[in-house]
Coordinates of C-alpha atoms and ligand atoms in Angstrom, one line a residue:
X1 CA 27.1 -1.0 -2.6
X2 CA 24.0 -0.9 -4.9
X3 CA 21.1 -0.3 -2.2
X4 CA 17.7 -1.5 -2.3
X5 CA 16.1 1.5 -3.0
X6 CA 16.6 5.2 -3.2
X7 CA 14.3 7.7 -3.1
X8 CA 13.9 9.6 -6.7
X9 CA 13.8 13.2 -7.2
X10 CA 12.1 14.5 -9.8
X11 CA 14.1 18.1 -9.7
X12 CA 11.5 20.2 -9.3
X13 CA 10.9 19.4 -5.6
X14 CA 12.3 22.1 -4.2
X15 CA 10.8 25.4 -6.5
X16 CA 7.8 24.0 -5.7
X17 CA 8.6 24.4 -1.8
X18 CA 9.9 27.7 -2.5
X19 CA 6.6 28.5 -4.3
X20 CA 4.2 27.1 -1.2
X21 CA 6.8 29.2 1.2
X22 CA 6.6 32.1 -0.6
X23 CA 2.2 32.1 -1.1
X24 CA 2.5 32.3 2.8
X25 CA 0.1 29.4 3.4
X26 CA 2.3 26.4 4.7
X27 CA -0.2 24.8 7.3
X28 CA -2.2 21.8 5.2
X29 CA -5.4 21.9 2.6
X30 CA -3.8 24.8 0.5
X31 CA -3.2 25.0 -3.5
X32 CA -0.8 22.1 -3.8
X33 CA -2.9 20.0 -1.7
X34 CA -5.9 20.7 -3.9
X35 CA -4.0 20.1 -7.1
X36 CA -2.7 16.8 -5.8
X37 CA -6.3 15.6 -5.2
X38 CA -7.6 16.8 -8.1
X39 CA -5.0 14.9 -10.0
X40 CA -5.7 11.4 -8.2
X41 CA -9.6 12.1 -8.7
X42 CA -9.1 13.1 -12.1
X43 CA -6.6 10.6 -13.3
X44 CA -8.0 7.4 -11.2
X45 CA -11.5 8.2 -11.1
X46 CA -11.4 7.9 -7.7
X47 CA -14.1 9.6 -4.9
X48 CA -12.8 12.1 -2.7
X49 CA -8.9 12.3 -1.8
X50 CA -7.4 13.6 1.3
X51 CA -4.2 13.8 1.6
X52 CA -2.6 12.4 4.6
X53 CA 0.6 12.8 6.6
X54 CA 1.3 8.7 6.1
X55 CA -0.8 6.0 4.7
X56 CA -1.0 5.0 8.4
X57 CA -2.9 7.8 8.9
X58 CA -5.4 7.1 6.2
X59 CA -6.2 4.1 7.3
X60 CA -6.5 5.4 10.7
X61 CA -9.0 7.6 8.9
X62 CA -10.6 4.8 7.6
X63 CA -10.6 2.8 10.8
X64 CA -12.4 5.5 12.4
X65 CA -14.8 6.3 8.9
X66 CA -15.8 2.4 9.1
X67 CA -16.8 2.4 12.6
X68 CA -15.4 -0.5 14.0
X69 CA -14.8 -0.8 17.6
X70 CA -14.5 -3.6 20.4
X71 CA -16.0 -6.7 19.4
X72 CA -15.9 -6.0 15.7
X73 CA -14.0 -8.1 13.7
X74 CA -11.7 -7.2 10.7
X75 CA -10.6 -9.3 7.8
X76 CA -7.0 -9.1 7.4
X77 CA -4.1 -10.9 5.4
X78 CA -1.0 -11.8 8.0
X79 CA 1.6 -11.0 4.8
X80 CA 1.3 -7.5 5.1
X81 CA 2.8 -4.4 7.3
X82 CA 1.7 -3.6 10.4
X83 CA -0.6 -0.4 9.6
X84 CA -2.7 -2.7 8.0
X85 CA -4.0 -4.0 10.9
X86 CA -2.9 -1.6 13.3
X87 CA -4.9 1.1 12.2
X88 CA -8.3 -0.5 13.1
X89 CA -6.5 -2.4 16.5
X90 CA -6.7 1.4 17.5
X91 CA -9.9 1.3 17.4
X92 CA -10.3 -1.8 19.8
X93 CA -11.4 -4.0 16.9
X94 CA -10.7 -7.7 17.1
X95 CA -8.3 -8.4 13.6
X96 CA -8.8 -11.9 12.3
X97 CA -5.8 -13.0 9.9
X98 CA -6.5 -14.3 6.4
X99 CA -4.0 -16.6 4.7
X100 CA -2.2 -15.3 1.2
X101 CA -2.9 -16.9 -2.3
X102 CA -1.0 -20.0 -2.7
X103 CA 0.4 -18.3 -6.2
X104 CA 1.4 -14.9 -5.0
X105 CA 1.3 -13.2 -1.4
X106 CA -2.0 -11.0 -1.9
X107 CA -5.3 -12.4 0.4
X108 CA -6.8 -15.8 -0.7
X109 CA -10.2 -14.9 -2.0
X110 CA -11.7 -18.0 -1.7
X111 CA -10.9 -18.1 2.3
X112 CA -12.9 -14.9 3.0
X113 CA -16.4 -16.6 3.1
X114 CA -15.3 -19.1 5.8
X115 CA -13.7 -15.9 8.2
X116 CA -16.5 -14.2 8.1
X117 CA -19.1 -14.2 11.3
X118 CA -21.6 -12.1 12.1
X119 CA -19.3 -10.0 14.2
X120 CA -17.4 -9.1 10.9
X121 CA -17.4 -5.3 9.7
X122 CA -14.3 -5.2 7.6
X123 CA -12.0 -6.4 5.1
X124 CA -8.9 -5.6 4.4
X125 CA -7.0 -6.5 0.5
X126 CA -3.6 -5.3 0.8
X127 CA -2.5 -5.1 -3.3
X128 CA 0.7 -6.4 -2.7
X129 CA 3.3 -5.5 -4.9
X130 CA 0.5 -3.3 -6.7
X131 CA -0.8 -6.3 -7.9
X132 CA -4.6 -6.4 -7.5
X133 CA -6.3 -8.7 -5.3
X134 CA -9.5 -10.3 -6.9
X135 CA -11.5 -7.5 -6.2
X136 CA -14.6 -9.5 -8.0
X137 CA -15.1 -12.0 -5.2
X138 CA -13.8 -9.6 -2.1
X139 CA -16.6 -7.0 -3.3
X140 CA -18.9 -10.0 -3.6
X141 CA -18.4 -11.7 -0.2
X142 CA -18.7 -8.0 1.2
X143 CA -22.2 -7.6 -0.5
X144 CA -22.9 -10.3 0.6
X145 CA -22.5 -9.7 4.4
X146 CA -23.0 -6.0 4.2
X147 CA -19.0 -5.7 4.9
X148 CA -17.2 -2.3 4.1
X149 CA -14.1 -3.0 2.6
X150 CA -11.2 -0.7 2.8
X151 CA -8.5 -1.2 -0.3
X152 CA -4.6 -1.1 1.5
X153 CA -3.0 0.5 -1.8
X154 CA -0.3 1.8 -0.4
X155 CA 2.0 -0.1 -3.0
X156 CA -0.6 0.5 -6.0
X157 CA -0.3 3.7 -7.5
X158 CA -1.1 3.7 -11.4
X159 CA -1.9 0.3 -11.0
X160 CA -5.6 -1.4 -12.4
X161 CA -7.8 -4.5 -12.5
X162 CA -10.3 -5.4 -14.6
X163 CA -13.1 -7.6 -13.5
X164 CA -15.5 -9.9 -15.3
X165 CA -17.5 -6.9 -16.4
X166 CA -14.6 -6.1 -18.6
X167 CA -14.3 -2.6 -16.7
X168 CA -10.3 -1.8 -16.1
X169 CA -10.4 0.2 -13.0
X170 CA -7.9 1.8 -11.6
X171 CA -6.8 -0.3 -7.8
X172 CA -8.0 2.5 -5.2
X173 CA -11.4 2.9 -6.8
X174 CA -13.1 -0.4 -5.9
X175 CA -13.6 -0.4 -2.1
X176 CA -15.8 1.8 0.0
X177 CA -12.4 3.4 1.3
X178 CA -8.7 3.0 0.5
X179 CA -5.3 3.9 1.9
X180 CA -2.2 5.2 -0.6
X181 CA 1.1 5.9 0.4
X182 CA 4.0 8.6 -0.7
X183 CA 7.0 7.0 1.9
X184 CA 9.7 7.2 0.3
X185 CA 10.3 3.5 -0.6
X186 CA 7.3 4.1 -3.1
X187 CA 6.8 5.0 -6.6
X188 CA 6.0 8.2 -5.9
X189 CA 6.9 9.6 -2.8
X190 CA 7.2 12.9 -0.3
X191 CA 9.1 11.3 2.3
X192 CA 6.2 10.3 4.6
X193 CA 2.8 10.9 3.1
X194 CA -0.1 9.3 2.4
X195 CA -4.1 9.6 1.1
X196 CA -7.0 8.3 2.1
X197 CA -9.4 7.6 -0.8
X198 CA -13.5 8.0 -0.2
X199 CA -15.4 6.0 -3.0
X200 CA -19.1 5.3 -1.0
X201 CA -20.5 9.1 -0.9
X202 CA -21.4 8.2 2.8
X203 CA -18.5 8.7 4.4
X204 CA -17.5 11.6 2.2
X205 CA -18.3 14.6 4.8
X206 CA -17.3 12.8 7.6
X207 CA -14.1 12.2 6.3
X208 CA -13.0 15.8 6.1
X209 CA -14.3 16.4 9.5
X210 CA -12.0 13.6 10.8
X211 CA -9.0 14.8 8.8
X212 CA -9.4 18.5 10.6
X213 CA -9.2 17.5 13.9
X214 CA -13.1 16.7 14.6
X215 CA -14.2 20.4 13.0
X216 CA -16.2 21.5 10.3
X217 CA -13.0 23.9 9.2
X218 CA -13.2 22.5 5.2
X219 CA -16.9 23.7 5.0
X220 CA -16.3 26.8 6.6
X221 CA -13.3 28.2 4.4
X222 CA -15.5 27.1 1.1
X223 CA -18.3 29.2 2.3
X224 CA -20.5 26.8 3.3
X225 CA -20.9 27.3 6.7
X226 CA -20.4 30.6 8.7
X227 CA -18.7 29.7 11.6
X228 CA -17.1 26.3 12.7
X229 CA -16.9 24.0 15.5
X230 CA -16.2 21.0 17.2
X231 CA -18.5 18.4 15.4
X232 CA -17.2 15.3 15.4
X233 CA -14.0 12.9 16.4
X234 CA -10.7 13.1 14.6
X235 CA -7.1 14.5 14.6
X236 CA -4.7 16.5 12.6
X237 CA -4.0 14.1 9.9
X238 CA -3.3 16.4 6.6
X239 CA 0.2 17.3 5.8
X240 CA 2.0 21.0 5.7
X241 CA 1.7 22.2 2.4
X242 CA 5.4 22.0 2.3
X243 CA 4.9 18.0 1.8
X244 CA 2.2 18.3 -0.8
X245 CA 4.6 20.7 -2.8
X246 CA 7.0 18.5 -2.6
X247 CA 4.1 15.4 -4.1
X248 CA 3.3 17.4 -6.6
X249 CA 6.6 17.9 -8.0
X250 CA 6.3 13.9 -7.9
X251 CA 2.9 13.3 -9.5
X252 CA 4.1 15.8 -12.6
X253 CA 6.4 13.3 -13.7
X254 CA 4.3 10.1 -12.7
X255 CA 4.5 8.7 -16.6
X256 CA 7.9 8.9 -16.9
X257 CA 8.6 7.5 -13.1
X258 CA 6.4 4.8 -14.0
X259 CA 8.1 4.1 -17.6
X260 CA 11.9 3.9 -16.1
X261 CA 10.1 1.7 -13.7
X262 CA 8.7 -0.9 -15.9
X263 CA 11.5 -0.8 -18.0
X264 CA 13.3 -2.1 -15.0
X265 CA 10.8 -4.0 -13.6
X266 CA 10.6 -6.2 -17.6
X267 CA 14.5 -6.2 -17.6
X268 CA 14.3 -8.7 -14.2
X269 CA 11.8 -10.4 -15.7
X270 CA 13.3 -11.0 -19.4
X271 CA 16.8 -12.1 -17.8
X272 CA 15.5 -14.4 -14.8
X273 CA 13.6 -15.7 -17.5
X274 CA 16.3 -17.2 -19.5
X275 CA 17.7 -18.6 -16.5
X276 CA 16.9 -22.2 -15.4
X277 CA 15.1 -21.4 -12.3
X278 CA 12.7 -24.3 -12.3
X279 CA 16.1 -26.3 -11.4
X280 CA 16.9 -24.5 -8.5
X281 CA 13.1 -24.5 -7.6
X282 CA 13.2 -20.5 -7.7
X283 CA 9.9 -19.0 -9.0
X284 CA 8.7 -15.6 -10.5
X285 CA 5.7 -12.9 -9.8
X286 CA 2.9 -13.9 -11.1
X287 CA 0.8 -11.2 -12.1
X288 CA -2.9 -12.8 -12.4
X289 CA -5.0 -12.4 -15.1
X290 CA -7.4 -9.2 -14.6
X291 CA -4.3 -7.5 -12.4
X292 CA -1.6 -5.1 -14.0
X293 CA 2.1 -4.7 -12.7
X294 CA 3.0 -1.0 -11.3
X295 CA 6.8 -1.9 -11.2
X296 CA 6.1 -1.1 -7.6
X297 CA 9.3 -4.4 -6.3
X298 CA 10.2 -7.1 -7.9
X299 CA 10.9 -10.4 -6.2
X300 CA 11.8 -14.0 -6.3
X301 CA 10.8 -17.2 -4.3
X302 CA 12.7 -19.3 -3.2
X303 CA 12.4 -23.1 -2.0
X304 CA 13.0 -22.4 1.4
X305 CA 14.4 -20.0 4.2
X306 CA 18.3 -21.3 4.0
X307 CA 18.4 -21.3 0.0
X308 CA 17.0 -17.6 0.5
X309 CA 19.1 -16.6 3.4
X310 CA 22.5 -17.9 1.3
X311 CA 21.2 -15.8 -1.6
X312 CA 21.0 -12.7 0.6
X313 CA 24.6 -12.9 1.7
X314 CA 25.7 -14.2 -1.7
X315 CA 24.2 -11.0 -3.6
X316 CA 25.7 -9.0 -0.4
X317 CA 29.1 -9.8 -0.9
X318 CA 28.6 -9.0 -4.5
X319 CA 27.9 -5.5 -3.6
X320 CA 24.0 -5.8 -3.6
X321 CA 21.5 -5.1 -1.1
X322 CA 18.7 -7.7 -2.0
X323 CA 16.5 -7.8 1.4
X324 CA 13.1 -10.5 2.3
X325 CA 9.7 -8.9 3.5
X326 CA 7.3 -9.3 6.3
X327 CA 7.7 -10.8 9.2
X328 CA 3.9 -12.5 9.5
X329 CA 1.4 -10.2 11.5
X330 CA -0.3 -13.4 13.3
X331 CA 2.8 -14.7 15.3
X332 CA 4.2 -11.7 16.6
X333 CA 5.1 -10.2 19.5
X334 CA 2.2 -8.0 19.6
X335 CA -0.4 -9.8 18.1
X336 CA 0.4 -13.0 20.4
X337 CA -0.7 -10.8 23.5
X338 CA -3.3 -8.8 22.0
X339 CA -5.0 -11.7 20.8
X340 CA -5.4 -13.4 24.2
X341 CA -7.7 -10.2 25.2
X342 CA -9.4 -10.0 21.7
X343 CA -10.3 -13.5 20.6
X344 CA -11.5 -13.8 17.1
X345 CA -14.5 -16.1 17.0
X346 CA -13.4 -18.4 14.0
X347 CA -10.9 -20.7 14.9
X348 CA -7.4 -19.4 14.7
X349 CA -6.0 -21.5 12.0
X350 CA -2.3 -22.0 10.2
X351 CA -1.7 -19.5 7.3
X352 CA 1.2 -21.7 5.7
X353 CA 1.3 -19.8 2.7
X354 CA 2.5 -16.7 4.5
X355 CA 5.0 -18.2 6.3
X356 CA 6.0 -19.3 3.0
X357 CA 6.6 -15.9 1.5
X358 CA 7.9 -14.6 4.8
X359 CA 10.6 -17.4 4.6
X360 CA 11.4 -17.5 0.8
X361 CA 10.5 -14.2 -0.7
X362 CA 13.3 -11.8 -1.9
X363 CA 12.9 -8.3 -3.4
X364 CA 15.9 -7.0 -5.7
X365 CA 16.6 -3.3 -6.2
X366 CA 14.4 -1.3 -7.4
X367 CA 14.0 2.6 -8.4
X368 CA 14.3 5.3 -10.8
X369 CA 18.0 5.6 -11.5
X370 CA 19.1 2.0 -11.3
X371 CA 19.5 2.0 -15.1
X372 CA 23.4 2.1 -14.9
X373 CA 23.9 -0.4 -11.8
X374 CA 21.5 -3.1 -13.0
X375 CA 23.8 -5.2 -15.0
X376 CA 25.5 -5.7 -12.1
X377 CA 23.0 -6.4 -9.8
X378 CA 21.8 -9.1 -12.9
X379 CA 25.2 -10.8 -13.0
X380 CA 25.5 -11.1 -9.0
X381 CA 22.1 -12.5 -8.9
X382 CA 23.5 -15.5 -11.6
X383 CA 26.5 -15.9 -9.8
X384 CA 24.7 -16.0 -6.6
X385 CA 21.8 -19.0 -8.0
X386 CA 24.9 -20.9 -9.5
X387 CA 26.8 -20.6 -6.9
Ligands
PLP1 C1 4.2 1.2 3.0 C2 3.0 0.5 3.5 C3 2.1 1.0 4.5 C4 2.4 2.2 5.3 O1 2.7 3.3 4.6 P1 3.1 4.6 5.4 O2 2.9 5.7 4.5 O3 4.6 4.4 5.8 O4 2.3 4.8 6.7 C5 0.9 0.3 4.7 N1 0.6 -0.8 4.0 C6 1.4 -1.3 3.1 C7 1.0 -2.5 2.4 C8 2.6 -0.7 2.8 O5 3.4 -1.2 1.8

């Protein structure tokens, strides 16, 4: 069975663990969490990083950083995974649910304005894929209202977007805040793992008080304080050092993770390319101009749910594991009840482009190592569309 994904060691995981075992200091906010954020802040240009224990977590962090609570309203796409929204539910917000692009799952831009109330404090662009989200008009609309708006780029490592000012920034340095994560379906990974990003200088101190558990701890071991206390909200949300060893084992070979992936990534595209998709009404990622592919999954759409369902078993009994996506936030389970108690004030409306990808999205395998196995997953995927 070729699987979707599997998780890529670098080879160097485990010296590195040795190394954090043997210095002694395993709890979190040692040497190879340090190098790790200095290497995102470097690299990216991004604010402050934290390290986290999941990308959860950071945007729990940044639920709390934004100050949302009951009766706030965020600004949220339903094609997404739950911690999107989750994270700031926690905090008793109310989540109103944007629709996707009608050309590729991220948040339609142009619906923002018309969601927004005066009860809005957030939004939310989830760069799915790693593709960027038109960062020019979500920034603008949160000018506009004074909105802080926290980047979900959990799937956008090494990933960029360039606006009209001709600036190609790297996707995690745009928003007030934003949320990366290191599970192990990722690019780069450490099993569970996470960072929260701080680009406004506002939230920076507070931030690092949240992360240690509501204390001042961070400014105390640099010196700058000489004693610490209980200053503020929070929890534990950094990871052992153990996990950050294992990152930074990761983030040393980032290029060449990131080249095997594109290689990949450009091998789907060239070969479903020369196919005839238009006949079978089966389309291809758009990447949008101004946005860059990470190589972070590659998918196809499909007409409709039964064309993609038969694909799905047709690539399965070929040996392949190609698997759909979300499930939309704004009609489940949860949200159904929690949505009777916290009632967004704009008119709950139909998000049919959502449902769409729900029904007819379909991700093939992707990750470091697939090299050998991908001709067959390309001939099971023609035999499966002619079929
Ligand atoms: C993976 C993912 C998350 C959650 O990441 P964890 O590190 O597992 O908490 C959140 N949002 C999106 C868009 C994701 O793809």
């Amino acid at each position: 069975m070729i699987h979707f994904n599997r998780p890529y060691m670098t080879g160097a995981e485990t010296e590195y663990i040795r190394q954090a075992v043997a210095g002694g200091k395993i709890s979190g906010n040692g040497e190879f969490t340090h190098r790790c954020q200095e290497f995102f802040e470097r690299r990216y240009g991004f604010g402050k990083c934290l390290l986290t224990t999941s990308c959860t977590d950071a945007l729990e962090m940044a639920a709390i950083l934004s100050g949302v609570g009951p009766g706030d309203e965020v600004i949220v796409p339903s094609y997404t995974f739950v911690s999107s929204a989750l994270a700031f539910v926690r905090q008793g917000a109310t989540i109103v649910f944007a629709d996707s692009r009608a050309d590729q799952p991220n948040i339609d831009e142009q619906s923002l304005e018309s969601l927004v109330t005066p009860r809005t404090k957030v939004i939310v662009p989830v760069h799915y894929a790693g593709c960027a989200c038109d960062m020019d008009a979500v920034m603008a609309v949160a000018e506009r209202h004074g909105l802080i708006v926290v980047e979900d780029a959990a799937q956008a490592v090494d990933s960029f977007y360039t606006g009209a000012d001709g600036r190609r920034r790297a996707l995690g340095s745009i928003g007030h805040l934003a949320a990366f994560s290191f599970h192990e379906t990722k690019n780069v990974i450490s099993g569970e793992g996470g960072m929260l990003v701080v680009n406004d200088q506002r939230f920076a101190r507070r931030a690092e008080i949240i992360w240690e558990k509501g204390t001042n701890r961070a400014e105390f071991f640099r010196g700058e304080v000489n004693k610490y206390g209980w200053v503020d909200v929070g929890s534990s949300f950094l990871p052992t050092e153990v996990v950050s060893a294992f990152l930074w084992a990761q983030l040393e070979h980032l290029d060449e993770i990131q080249a095997e992936r594109r290689r990949l990534w450009e091998r789907y595209l060239g070969f479903f390319s020369g196919l005839d998709l238009a006949a079978l009404g089966v389309s291809l990622p758009v990447v949008p101009a101004g946005a860059t592919n990470n190589a972070h999954m590659f998918y196809l759409l499909f007409p409709d749910l039964a064309r993609r369902s038969g694909f799905i078993a047709k690539m399965r009994e070929r040996g392949v594991l190609a698997v759909f996506h979300y499930l939309p936030l704004h009609s489940s389970e949860f949200y159904r009840k929690y949505s009777k108690t916290h009632r967004p004030s704009v008119p709950e409306r139909e998000l049919p482009n959502c449902n769409r990808y729900a029904d007819t999205l379909v991700r093939l395998p992707l990750y470091c190592g697939l090299a050998p196995d991908q001709d067959a997953v390309l001939a099971a995927a023609a035999e499966s569309l002619a079929q």
